[in-house]
mmCIF file with all atom_site columns, C-alpha atoms in Angstrom:
data_model
loop_
_atom_site.group_PDB
_atom_site.id
_atom_site.type_symbol
_atom_site.label_atom_id
_atom_site.label_alt_id
_atom_site.label_comp_id
_atom_site.label_asym_id
_atom_site.label_entity_id
_atom_site.label_seq_id
_atom_site.pdbx_PDB_ins_code
_atom_site.Cartn_x
_atom_site.Cartn_y
_atom_site.Cartn_z
_atom_site.occupancy
_atom_site.B_iso_or_equiv
_atom_site.pdbx_formal_charge
_atom_site.auth_seq_id
_atom_site.auth_comp_id
_atom_site.auth_asym_id
_atom_site.auth_atom_id
_atom_site.pdbx_PDB_model_num
ATOM 1   C CA . MET A 1 1   ? 194.924 221.317 -10.284 1.00 94.00 ? 29  MET A CA 1
ATOM 2   C CA . ASN A 1 2   ? 195.835 218.150 -8.427  1.00 96.00 ? 30  ASN A CA 1
ATOM 3   C CA . TYR A 1 3   ? 194.225 214.723 -8.823  1.00 95.00 ? 31  TYR A CA 1
ATOM 4   C CA . ALA A 1 4   ? 191.784 215.228 -5.944  1.00 96.00 ? 32  ALA A CA 1
ATOM 5   C CA . GLU A 1 5   ? 190.556 218.446 -7.531  1.00 97.00 ? 33  GLU A CA 1
ATOM 6   C CA . VAL A 1 6   ? 189.946 216.611 -10.806 1.00 98.00 ? 34  VAL A CA 1
ATOM 7   C CA . LEU A 1 7   ? 187.762 214.079 -9.012  1.00 98.00 ? 35  LEU A CA 1
ATOM 8   C CA . ASN A 1 8   ? 185.809 216.884 -7.365  1.00 97.00 ? 36  ASN A CA 1
ATOM 9   C CA . VAL A 1 9   ? 185.237 218.670 -10.696 1.00 97.00 ? 37  VAL A CA 1
ATOM 10  C CA . ILE A 1 10  ? 183.814 215.479 -12.182 1.00 98.00 ? 38  ILE A CA 1
ATOM 11  C CA . TYR A 1 11  ? 181.737 214.787 -9.069  1.00 98.00 ? 39  TYR A CA 1
ATOM 12  C CA . ASN A 1 12  ? 180.120 218.229 -9.229  1.00 97.00 ? 40  ASN A CA 1
ATOM 13  C CA . LYS A 1 13  ? 179.373 217.777 -12.921 1.00 97.00 ? 41  LYS A CA 1
ATOM 14  C CA . ILE A 1 14  ? 177.698 214.440 -12.201 1.00 97.00 ? 42  ILE A CA 1
ATOM 15  C CA . LEU A 1 15  ? 175.550 216.094 -9.510  1.00 96.00 ? 43  LEU A CA 1
ATOM 16  C CA . SER A 1 16  ? 174.549 218.742 -12.045 1.00 96.00 ? 44  SER A CA 1
ATOM 17  C CA . ILE A 1 17  ? 173.553 216.096 -14.580 1.00 96.00 ? 45  ILE A CA 1
ATOM 18  C CA . ARG A 1 18  ? 171.654 214.208 -11.905 1.00 91.00 ? 46  ARG A CA 1
ATOM 19  C CA . ASN A 1 19  ? 169.527 217.294 -11.256 1.00 90.00 ? 47  ASN A CA 1
ATOM 20  C CA . GLU A 1 20  ? 168.397 217.221 -14.892 1.00 90.00 ? 48  GLU A CA 1
ATOM 21  C CA . LYS A 1 21  ? 168.090 213.491 -15.572 1.00 89.00 ? 49  LYS A CA 1
ATOM 22  C CA . HIS A 1 22  ? 166.638 210.531 -13.742 1.00 88.00 ? 50  HIS A CA 1
ATOM 23  C CA . GLY A 1 23  ? 167.864 206.993 -14.279 1.00 94.00 ? 51  GLY A CA 1
ATOM 24  C CA . VAL A 1 24  ? 171.283 205.381 -14.542 1.00 97.00 ? 52  VAL A CA 1
ATOM 25  C CA . LEU A 1 25  ? 174.019 207.778 -15.667 1.00 97.00 ? 53  LEU A CA 1
ATOM 26  C CA . CYS A 1 26  ? 176.692 206.459 -18.038 1.00 98.00 ? 54  CYS A CA 1
ATOM 27  C CA . ILE A 1 27  ? 180.083 208.191 -17.874 1.00 98.00 ? 55  ILE A CA 1
ATOM 28  C CA . ALA A 1 28  ? 182.787 207.650 -20.522 1.00 98.00 ? 56  ALA A CA 1
ATOM 29  C CA . ILE A 1 29  ? 186.491 208.299 -19.901 1.00 98.00 ? 57  ILE A CA 1
ATOM 30  C CA . ASN A 1 30  ? 188.324 208.423 -23.228 1.00 98.00 ? 58  ASN A CA 1
ATOM 31  C CA . GLY A 1 31  ? 191.926 208.998 -24.253 1.00 97.00 ? 59  GLY A CA 1
ATOM 32  C CA . ILE A 1 32  ? 194.810 207.315 -26.028 1.00 96.00 ? 60  ILE A CA 1
ATOM 33  C CA . GLU A 1 33  ? 196.373 204.163 -24.603 1.00 92.00 ? 61  GLU A CA 1
ATOM 34  C CA . GLY A 1 34  ? 198.528 205.125 -21.630 1.00 91.00 ? 62  GLY A CA 1
ATOM 35  C CA . SER A 1 35  ? 196.686 208.370 -20.875 1.00 95.00 ? 63  SER A CA 1
ATOM 36  C CA . GLY A 1 36  ? 195.490 207.281 -17.431 1.00 94.00 ? 64  GLY A CA 1
ATOM 37  C CA . LYS A 1 37  ? 191.881 206.344 -18.222 1.00 95.00 ? 65  LYS A CA 1
ATOM 38  C CA . THR A 1 38  ? 191.669 203.152 -16.172 1.00 94.00 ? 66  THR A CA 1
ATOM 39  C CA . THR A 1 39  ? 193.312 204.694 -13.118 1.00 95.00 ? 67  THR A CA 1
ATOM 40  C CA . LEU A 1 40  ? 190.999 207.694 -13.253 1.00 97.00 ? 68  LEU A CA 1
ATOM 41  C CA . ALA A 1 41  ? 187.942 205.458 -13.672 1.00 98.00 ? 69  ALA A CA 1
ATOM 42  C CA . ALA A 1 42  ? 188.887 203.353 -10.635 1.00 97.00 ? 70  ALA A CA 1
ATOM 43  C CA . ASN A 1 43  ? 189.696 206.388 -8.500  1.00 98.00 ? 71  ASN A CA 1
ATOM 44  C CA . LEU A 1 44  ? 186.528 208.178 -9.577  1.00 98.00 ? 72  LEU A CA 1
ATOM 45  C CA . ASN A 1 45  ? 184.445 205.127 -8.731  1.00 98.00 ? 73  ASN A CA 1
ATOM 46  C CA . ASN A 1 46  ? 185.915 205.018 -5.218  1.00 98.00 ? 74  ASN A CA 1
ATOM 47  C CA . TYR A 1 47  ? 185.457 208.770 -4.823  1.00 98.00 ? 75  TYR A CA 1
ATOM 48  C CA . LEU A 1 48  ? 181.785 208.614 -5.791  1.00 98.00 ? 76  LEU A CA 1
ATOM 49  C CA . LEU A 1 49  ? 181.204 205.716 -3.421  1.00 98.00 ? 77  LEU A CA 1
ATOM 50  C CA . GLU A 1 50  ? 182.796 207.716 -0.608  1.00 97.00 ? 78  GLU A CA 1
ATOM 51  C CA . LYS A 1 51  ? 180.434 210.590 -1.466  1.00 97.00 ? 79  LYS A CA 1
ATOM 52  C CA . GLY A 1 52  ? 177.467 208.270 -1.085  1.00 96.00 ? 80  GLY A CA 1
ATOM 53  C CA . LEU A 1 53  ? 176.645 207.713 -4.743  1.00 97.00 ? 81  LEU A CA 1
ATOM 54  C CA . LYS A 1 54  ? 175.877 204.264 -6.148  1.00 96.00 ? 82  LYS A CA 1
ATOM 55  C CA . SER A 1 55  ? 178.761 203.886 -8.563  1.00 97.00 ? 83  SER A CA 1
ATOM 56  C CA . LYS A 1 56  ? 180.168 201.026 -10.635 1.00 97.00 ? 84  LYS A CA 1
ATOM 57  C CA . HIS A 1 57  ? 183.295 200.829 -12.792 1.00 97.00 ? 85  HIS A CA 1
ATOM 58  C CA . VAL A 1 58  ? 182.675 198.654 -15.845 1.00 96.00 ? 86  VAL A CA 1
ATOM 59  C CA . SER A 1 59  ? 185.772 198.209 -18.006 1.00 92.00 ? 87  SER A CA 1
ATOM 60  C CA . ILE A 1 60  ? 185.379 197.568 -21.703 1.00 94.00 ? 88  ILE A CA 1
ATOM 61  C CA . ASP A 1 61  ? 188.299 195.158 -21.278 1.00 93.00 ? 89  ASP A CA 1
ATOM 62  C CA . GLY A 1 62  ? 185.725 192.606 -20.143 1.00 95.00 ? 90  GLY A CA 1
ATOM 63  C CA . PHE A 1 63  ? 184.369 192.629 -23.692 1.00 97.00 ? 91  PHE A CA 1
ATOM 64  C CA . HIS A 1 64  ? 187.394 191.566 -25.703 1.00 97.00 ? 92  HIS A CA 1
ATOM 65  C CA . ASN A 1 65  ? 186.900 189.363 -28.720 1.00 97.00 ? 93  ASN A CA 1
ATOM 66  C CA . THR A 1 66  ? 188.587 185.971 -28.921 1.00 96.00 ? 94  THR A CA 1
ATOM 67  C CA . ARG A 1 67  ? 192.275 185.839 -29.785 1.00 94.00 ? 95  ARG A CA 1
ATOM 68  C CA . GLU A 1 68  ? 191.429 184.551 -33.282 1.00 95.00 ? 96  GLU A CA 1
ATOM 69  C CA . ILE A 1 69  ? 189.230 187.575 -33.987 1.00 96.00 ? 97  ILE A CA 1
ATOM 70  C CA . ARG A 1 70  ? 191.556 190.101 -32.316 1.00 95.00 ? 98  ARG A CA 1
ATOM 71  C CA . TYR A 1 71  ? 194.535 189.103 -34.434 1.00 94.00 ? 99  TYR A CA 1
ATOM 72  C CA . GLN A 1 72  ? 192.827 188.098 -37.663 1.00 95.00 ? 100 GLN A CA 1
ATOM 73  C CA . LYS A 1 73  ? 194.419 191.069 -39.455 1.00 94.00 ? 101 LYS A CA 1
ATOM 74  C CA . GLY A 1 74  ? 197.820 190.434 -37.850 1.00 90.00 ? 102 GLY A CA 1
ATOM 75  C CA . ARG A 1 75  ? 199.382 190.984 -34.421 1.00 84.00 ? 103 ARG A CA 1
ATOM 76  C CA . ASP A 1 76  ? 200.762 194.429 -35.296 1.00 85.00 ? 104 ASP A CA 1
ATOM 77  C CA . ASN A 1 77  ? 197.934 195.659 -37.530 1.00 92.00 ? 105 ASN A CA 1
ATOM 78  C CA . PHE A 1 78  ? 196.431 198.877 -36.190 1.00 95.00 ? 106 PHE A CA 1
ATOM 79  C CA . LEU A 1 79  ? 193.072 198.429 -37.922 1.00 94.00 ? 107 LEU A CA 1
ATOM 80  C CA . GLY A 1 80  ? 192.882 194.990 -36.356 1.00 94.00 ? 108 GLY A CA 1
ATOM 81  C CA . TYR A 1 81  ? 193.100 196.602 -32.942 1.00 94.00 ? 109 TYR A CA 1
ATOM 82  C CA . TYR A 1 82  ? 190.697 199.410 -33.797 1.00 96.00 ? 110 TYR A CA 1
ATOM 83  C CA . GLU A 1 83  ? 188.055 197.195 -35.422 1.00 96.00 ? 111 GLU A CA 1
ATOM 84  C CA . ASP A 1 84  ? 188.487 193.751 -33.872 1.00 97.00 ? 112 ASP A CA 1
ATOM 85  C CA . ALA A 1 85  ? 189.770 194.073 -30.307 1.00 96.00 ? 113 ALA A CA 1
ATOM 86  C CA . TYR A 1 86  ? 186.353 194.405 -28.687 1.00 97.00 ? 114 TYR A CA 1
ATOM 87  C CA . ASP A 1 87  ? 182.892 192.927 -29.131 1.00 97.00 ? 115 ASP A CA 1
ATOM 88  C CA . GLU A 1 88  ? 181.256 196.312 -29.535 1.00 97.00 ? 116 GLU A CA 1
ATOM 89  C CA . LEU A 1 89  ? 177.738 195.001 -30.045 1.00 97.00 ? 117 LEU A CA 1
ATOM 90  C CA . ALA A 1 90  ? 177.960 192.955 -26.849 1.00 97.00 ? 118 ALA A CA 1
ATOM 91  C CA . PHE A 1 91  ? 179.147 195.965 -24.834 1.00 97.00 ? 119 PHE A CA 1
ATOM 92  C CA . LYS A 1 92  ? 176.337 198.070 -26.241 1.00 97.00 ? 120 LYS A CA 1
ATOM 93  C CA . GLU A 1 93  ? 173.776 195.381 -25.412 1.00 97.00 ? 121 GLU A CA 1
ATOM 94  C CA . HIS A 1 94  ? 175.018 194.283 -21.987 1.00 97.00 ? 122 HIS A CA 1
ATOM 95  C CA . VAL A 1 95  ? 175.982 197.685 -20.588 1.00 97.00 ? 123 VAL A CA 1
ATOM 96  C CA . LEU A 1 96  ? 174.668 200.718 -22.435 1.00 97.00 ? 124 LEU A CA 1
ATOM 97  C CA . LEU A 1 97  ? 171.273 199.371 -23.449 1.00 97.00 ? 125 LEU A CA 1
ATOM 98  C CA . ALA A 1 98  ? 170.938 197.258 -20.301 1.00 97.00 ? 126 ALA A CA 1
ATOM 99  C CA . THR A 1 99  ? 171.081 200.374 -18.114 1.00 96.00 ? 127 THR A CA 1
ATOM 100 C CA . LYS A 1 100 ? 168.001 201.719 -19.950 1.00 93.00 ? 128 LYS A CA 1
ATOM 101 C CA . HIS A 1 101 ? 165.758 198.770 -19.072 1.00 91.00 ? 129 HIS A CA 1
ATOM 102 C CA . GLY A 1 102 ? 162.807 199.210 -16.729 1.00 89.00 ? 130 GLY A CA 1
ATOM 103 C CA . ILE A 1 103 ? 164.865 197.231 -14.231 1.00 94.00 ? 131 ILE A CA 1
ATOM 104 C CA . PRO A 1 104 ? 168.395 198.350 -15.151 1.00 97.00 ? 132 PRO A CA 1
ATOM 105 C CA . TYR A 1 105 ? 171.329 195.968 -15.030 1.00 97.00 ? 133 TYR A CA 1
ATOM 106 C CA . ILE A 1 106 ? 174.818 195.445 -16.403 1.00 97.00 ? 134 ILE A CA 1
ATOM 107 C CA . VAL A 1 107 ? 177.029 192.531 -17.385 1.00 97.00 ? 135 VAL A CA 1
ATOM 108 C CA . GLU A 1 108 ? 180.624 193.205 -16.340 1.00 96.00 ? 136 GLU A CA 1
ATOM 109 C CA . GLU A 1 109 ? 182.374 190.769 -18.665 1.00 96.00 ? 137 GLU A CA 1
ATOM 110 C CA . ILE A 1 110 ? 181.805 188.225 -21.392 1.00 97.00 ? 138 ILE A CA 1
ATOM 111 C CA . TYR A 1 111 ? 185.451 187.229 -21.986 1.00 96.00 ? 139 TYR A CA 1
ATOM 112 C CA . ASP A 1 112 ? 188.369 186.413 -19.677 1.00 95.00 ? 140 ASP A CA 1
ATOM 113 C CA . MET A 1 113 ? 191.561 187.632 -21.349 1.00 90.00 ? 141 MET A CA 1
ATOM 114 C CA . SER A 1 114 ? 193.886 185.909 -18.880 1.00 89.00 ? 142 SER A CA 1
ATOM 115 C CA . ALA A 1 115 ? 192.338 182.524 -19.625 1.00 93.00 ? 143 ALA A CA 1
ATOM 116 C CA . GLU A 1 116 ? 191.435 183.366 -23.236 1.00 95.00 ? 144 GLU A CA 1
ATOM 117 C CA . GLU A 1 117 ? 187.942 181.945 -22.858 1.00 95.00 ? 145 GLU A CA 1
ATOM 118 C CA . PRO A 1 118 ? 184.342 183.214 -22.845 1.00 95.00 ? 146 PRO A CA 1
ATOM 119 C CA . VAL A 1 119 ? 182.539 183.974 -19.604 1.00 94.00 ? 147 VAL A CA 1
ATOM 120 C CA . VAL A 1 120 ? 178.847 183.263 -19.106 1.00 93.00 ? 148 VAL A CA 1
ATOM 121 C CA . PRO A 1 121 ? 177.141 186.704 -18.900 1.00 92.00 ? 149 PRO A CA 1
ATOM 122 C CA . ASN A 1 122 ? 176.035 187.432 -15.342 1.00 95.00 ? 150 ASN A CA 1
ATOM 123 C CA . LYS A 1 123 ? 173.428 190.167 -14.896 1.00 96.00 ? 151 LYS A CA 1
ATOM 124 C CA . LYS A 1 124 ? 173.930 192.538 -11.980 1.00 96.00 ? 152 LYS A CA 1
ATOM 125 C CA . PHE A 1 125 ? 170.865 194.624 -11.291 1.00 97.00 ? 153 PHE A CA 1
ATOM 126 C CA . LEU A 1 126 ? 171.211 198.311 -10.485 1.00 97.00 ? 154 LEU A CA 1
ATOM 127 C CA . ASP A 1 127 ? 169.382 200.971 -8.566  1.00 95.00 ? 155 ASP A CA 1
ATOM 128 C CA . LYS A 1 128 ? 167.901 203.521 -10.936 1.00 93.00 ? 156 LYS A CA 1
ATOM 129 C CA . ASP A 1 129 ? 170.101 206.305 -9.549  1.00 94.00 ? 157 ASP A CA 1
ATOM 130 C CA . SER A 1 130 ? 173.358 204.436 -10.186 1.00 97.00 ? 158 SER A CA 1
ATOM 131 C CA . VAL A 1 131 ? 176.400 205.839 -12.000 1.00 98.00 ? 159 VAL A CA 1
ATOM 132 C CA . ILE A 1 132 ? 178.295 203.627 -14.460 1.00 98.00 ? 160 ILE A CA 1
ATOM 133 C CA . ILE A 1 133 ? 181.888 204.594 -15.305 1.00 98.00 ? 161 ILE A CA 1
ATOM 134 C CA . THR A 1 134 ? 183.603 203.115 -18.356 1.00 97.00 ? 162 THR A CA 1
ATOM 135 C CA . ASP A 1 135 ? 187.118 203.761 -19.644 1.00 96.00 ? 163 ASP A CA 1
ATOM 136 C CA . GLY A 1 136 ? 188.282 202.958 -23.159 1.00 95.00 ? 164 GLY A CA 1
ATOM 137 C CA . ALA A 1 137 ? 190.279 204.256 -26.105 1.00 94.00 ? 165 ALA A CA 1
ATOM 138 C CA . TYR A 1 138 ? 187.393 204.358 -28.608 1.00 96.00 ? 166 TYR A CA 1
ATOM 139 C CA . LEU A 1 139 ? 184.294 205.114 -26.573 1.00 97.00 ? 167 LEU A CA 1
ATOM 140 C CA . PHE A 1 140 ? 183.139 208.017 -28.738 1.00 97.00 ? 168 PHE A CA 1
ATOM 141 C CA . LYS A 1 141 ? 182.569 205.786 -31.761 1.00 97.00 ? 169 LYS A CA 1
ATOM 142 C CA . ASP A 1 142 ? 179.114 206.130 -33.302 1.00 96.00 ? 170 ASP A CA 1
ATOM 143 C CA . ILE A 1 143 ? 177.980 202.782 -31.892 1.00 97.00 ? 171 ILE A CA 1
ATOM 144 C CA . TYR A 1 144 ? 178.377 204.105 -28.339 1.00 96.00 ? 172 TYR A CA 1
ATOM 145 C CA . SER A 1 145 ? 178.219 207.880 -28.530 1.00 92.00 ? 173 SER A CA 1
ATOM 146 C CA . THR A 1 146 ? 174.502 208.549 -28.052 1.00 93.00 ? 174 THR A CA 1
ATOM 147 C CA . TYR A 1 147 ? 174.364 206.565 -24.801 1.00 96.00 ? 175 TYR A CA 1
ATOM 148 C CA . TRP A 1 148 ? 176.834 208.608 -22.748 1.00 98.00 ? 176 TRP A CA 1
ATOM 149 C CA . ASP A 1 149 ? 175.506 211.173 -20.312 1.00 97.00 ? 177 ASP A CA 1
ATOM 150 C CA . PHE A 1 150 ? 178.942 212.652 -19.675 1.00 98.00 ? 178 PHE A CA 1
ATOM 151 C CA . LYS A 1 151 ? 182.010 212.311 -21.920 1.00 98.00 ? 179 LYS A CA 1
ATOM 152 C CA . ILE A 1 152 ? 185.490 212.961 -20.483 1.00 98.00 ? 180 ILE A CA 1
ATOM 153 C CA . TYR A 1 153 ? 188.650 213.116 -22.596 1.00 98.00 ? 181 TYR A CA 1
ATOM 154 C CA . LEU A 1 154 ? 192.196 212.906 -21.224 1.00 98.00 ? 182 LEU A CA 1
ATOM 155 C CA . LYS A 1 155 ? 194.671 214.703 -23.452 1.00 98.00 ? 183 LYS A CA 1
ATOM 156 C CA . VAL A 1 156 ? 198.195 213.258 -23.307 1.00 97.00 ? 184 VAL A CA 1
ATOM 157 C CA . ASP A 1 157 ? 201.150 213.482 -25.682 1.00 96.00 ? 185 ASP A CA 1
ATOM 158 C CA . TYR A 1 158 ? 201.958 210.180 -27.387 1.00 93.00 ? 186 TYR A CA 1
ATOM 159 C CA . ILE A 1 159 ? 205.566 210.190 -26.149 1.00 93.00 ? 187 ILE A CA 1
ATOM 160 C CA . ILE A 1 160 ? 204.445 210.542 -22.529 1.00 94.00 ? 188 ILE A CA 1
ATOM 161 C CA . ALA A 1 161 ? 201.782 207.860 -22.983 1.00 92.00 ? 189 ALA A CA 1
ATOM 162 C CA . VAL A 1 162 ? 204.387 205.414 -24.321 1.00 89.00 ? 190 VAL A CA 1
ATOM 163 C CA . GLU A 1 163 ? 206.612 205.998 -21.292 1.00 91.00 ? 191 GLU A CA 1
ATOM 164 C CA . ARG A 1 164 ? 203.683 205.244 -19.010 1.00 90.00 ? 192 ARG A CA 1
ATOM 165 C CA . ALA A 1 165 ? 202.878 202.168 -21.061 1.00 84.00 ? 193 ALA A CA 1
ATOM 166 C CA . ILE A 1 166 ? 206.417 200.865 -20.622 1.00 83.00 ? 194 ILE A CA 1
ATOM 167 C CA . VAL A 1 167 ? 206.027 201.002 -16.836 1.00 83.00 ? 195 VAL A CA 1
ATOM 168 C CA . ARG A 1 168 ? 202.684 199.204 -17.014 1.00 81.00 ? 196 ARG A CA 1
ATOM 169 C CA . ASP A 1 169 ? 203.128 196.762 -19.903 1.00 74.00 ? 197 ASP A CA 1
ATOM 170 C CA . GLU A 1 170 ? 206.845 196.047 -20.306 1.00 67.00 ? 198 GLU A CA 1
ATOM 171 C CA . VAL A 1 171 ? 206.665 192.576 -18.760 1.00 70.00 ? 199 VAL A CA 1
ATOM 172 C CA . LEU A 1 172 ? 203.342 191.710 -20.391 1.00 71.00 ? 200 LEU A CA 1
ATOM 173 C CA . LEU A 1 173 ? 204.456 192.770 -23.869 1.00 73.00 ? 201 LEU A CA 1
ATOM 174 C CA . GLY A 1 174 ? 207.911 191.240 -23.832 1.00 77.00 ? 202 GLY A CA 1
ATOM 175 C CA . GLY A 1 175 ? 210.245 194.055 -22.887 1.00 81.00 ? 203 GLY A CA 1
ATOM 176 C CA . ARG A 1 176 ? 210.756 197.765 -23.408 1.00 82.00 ? 204 ARG A CA 1
ATOM 177 C CA . GLU A 1 177 ? 211.585 197.697 -27.114 1.00 82.00 ? 205 GLU A CA 1
ATOM 178 C CA . ASN A 1 178 ? 208.681 195.446 -28.007 1.00 80.00 ? 206 ASN A CA 1
ATOM 179 C CA . THR A 1 179 ? 206.310 197.598 -25.955 1.00 83.00 ? 207 THR A CA 1
ATOM 180 C CA . ILE A 1 180 ? 207.437 200.736 -27.784 1.00 83.00 ? 208 ILE A CA 1
ATOM 181 C CA . ASN A 1 181 ? 207.097 199.027 -31.173 1.00 82.00 ? 209 ASN A CA 1
ATOM 182 C CA . LEU A 1 182 ? 203.602 197.705 -30.416 1.00 80.00 ? 210 LEU A CA 1
ATOM 183 C CA . TYR A 1 183 ? 202.351 201.045 -29.170 1.00 85.00 ? 211 TYR A CA 1
ATOM 184 C CA . ASN A 1 184 ? 203.736 202.871 -32.189 1.00 86.00 ? 212 ASN A CA 1
ATOM 185 C CA . SER A 1 185 ? 202.625 200.357 -34.822 1.00 84.00 ? 213 SER A CA 1
ATOM 186 C CA . ARG A 1 186 ? 199.330 199.120 -33.355 1.00 89.00 ? 214 ARG A CA 1
ATOM 187 C CA . TYR A 1 187 ? 197.812 200.897 -30.368 1.00 90.00 ? 215 TYR A CA 1
ATOM 188 C CA . HIS A 1 188 ? 198.728 204.517 -30.974 1.00 93.00 ? 216 HIS A CA 1
ATOM 189 C CA . LYS A 1 189 ? 198.401 204.243 -34.714 1.00 95.00 ? 217 LYS A CA 1
ATOM 190 C CA . ALA A 1 190 ? 194.837 203.075 -34.076 1.00 95.00 ? 218 ALA A CA 1
ATOM 191 C CA . SER A 1 191 ? 194.303 206.023 -31.728 1.00 96.00 ? 219 SER A CA 1
ATOM 192 C CA . ARG A 1 192 ? 195.520 208.480 -34.362 1.00 96.00 ? 220 ARG A CA 1
ATOM 193 C CA . TYR A 1 193 ? 193.079 206.941 -36.825 1.00 97.00 ? 221 TYR A CA 1
ATOM 194 C CA . TYR A 1 194 ? 190.235 207.202 -34.300 1.00 97.00 ? 222 TYR A CA 1
ATOM 195 C CA . SER A 1 195 ? 191.122 210.783 -33.359 1.00 96.00 ? 223 SER A CA 1
ATOM 196 C CA . GLU A 1 196 ? 191.122 211.922 -36.981 1.00 96.00 ? 224 GLU A CA 1
ATOM 197 C CA . LYS A 1 197 ? 187.795 210.196 -37.608 1.00 96.00 ? 225 LYS A CA 1
ATOM 198 C CA . PHE A 1 198 ? 185.832 211.252 -34.510 1.00 96.00 ? 226 PHE A CA 1
ATOM 199 C CA . LEU A 1 199 ? 187.653 214.291 -33.048 1.00 97.00 ? 227 LEU A CA 1
ATOM 200 C CA . PRO A 1 200 ? 187.138 213.078 -29.448 1.00 97.00 ? 228 PRO A CA 1
ATOM 201 C CA . GLU A 1 201 ? 188.663 216.150 -27.843 1.00 96.00 ? 229 GLU A CA 1
ATOM 202 C CA . LYS A 1 202 ? 186.118 218.314 -29.644 1.00 97.00 ? 230 LYS A CA 1
ATOM 203 C CA . ILE A 1 203 ? 183.022 216.278 -28.829 1.00 95.00 ? 231 ILE A CA 1
ATOM 204 C CA . ALA A 1 204 ? 183.924 215.572 -25.178 1.00 98.00 ? 232 ALA A CA 1
ATOM 205 C CA . ASP A 1 205 ? 181.991 217.459 -22.528 1.00 97.00 ? 233 ASP A CA 1
ATOM 206 C CA . THR A 1 206 ? 185.108 217.913 -20.389 1.00 98.00 ? 234 THR A CA 1
ATOM 207 C CA . VAL A 1 207 ? 188.787 217.734 -21.367 1.00 98.00 ? 235 VAL A CA 1
ATOM 208 C CA . PHE A 1 208 ? 191.737 217.481 -19.002 1.00 98.00 ? 236 PHE A CA 1
ATOM 209 C CA . ASP A 1 209 ? 195.415 217.854 -19.914 1.00 98.00 ? 237 ASP A CA 1
ATOM 210 C CA . PHE A 1 210 ? 196.849 214.770 -18.206 1.00 98.00 ? 238 PHE A CA 1
ATOM 211 C CA . ASN A 1 211 ? 200.479 215.141 -19.261 1.00 97.00 ? 239 ASN A CA 1
ATOM 212 C CA . ASN A 1 212 ? 201.587 216.144 -15.772 1.00 96.00 ? 240 ASN A CA 1
ATOM 213 C CA . LEU A 1 213 ? 199.617 214.314 -13.101 1.00 94.00 ? 241 LEU A CA 1
ATOM 214 C CA . ASN A 1 214 ? 200.879 216.722 -10.462 1.00 94.00 ? 242 ASN A CA 1
ATOM 215 C CA . ASP A 1 215 ? 199.623 219.748 -12.402 1.00 96.00 ? 243 ASP A CA 1
ATOM 216 C CA . ILE A 1 216 ? 196.512 218.800 -14.363 1.00 98.00 ? 244 ILE A CA 1
ATOM 217 C CA . THR A 1 217 ? 194.810 221.443 -16.463 1.00 97.00 ? 245 THR A CA 1
ATOM 218 C CA . LEU A 1 218 ? 191.096 221.701 -17.148 1.00 98.00 ? 246 LEU A CA 1
ATOM 219 C CA . LEU A 1 219 ? 190.944 222.594 -20.850 1.00 97.00 ? 247 LEU A CA 1
ATOM 220 C CA . LYS A 1 220 ? 187.196 222.387 -21.357 1.00 92.00 ? 248 LYS A CA 1
#
């Protein structure tokens, strides 16, 4: 299937869930770093808005920990990325739990990575039939898992994900070689650890093979 067909499959699933549940729906898009999660989340958000749904893309990247906490185990340490990159409790409180309030709301960010400084949480109130879309590499962890109404996993080979990461992150991470080294030693090593621990492909509601974006396969 093509990308537009993927969006339509997800849209129809969301409509099906909406028929069974009232309140804000929380959608998780999971996959290894470089799998295409953020792009899919942004495109899906726009697609849902075009279809007349009240949708919001809330990236977990707005919930990074401070630089001191992120790198306390070392810049290349994979457990440091897996355990310390994000303020998981804050994301749970300000997004997942916040959508369950009598008057639902979200906070989009608590930390500005570009400035490396905290942001004062700003509540944005939601209609009760809103859809919240979040992308992230570790969204099926126990701390989050019970709050998702629909879990999507993007399956991508590590080699392909690294090539995509080079295109996206080469300048940010200091060149091609450094990008490859960081993904192999930190980001993807953390993803392998997470995948072995939580089996995200197994527990996802829907799985897409995203290796070829011109010929995407619905696996589950």
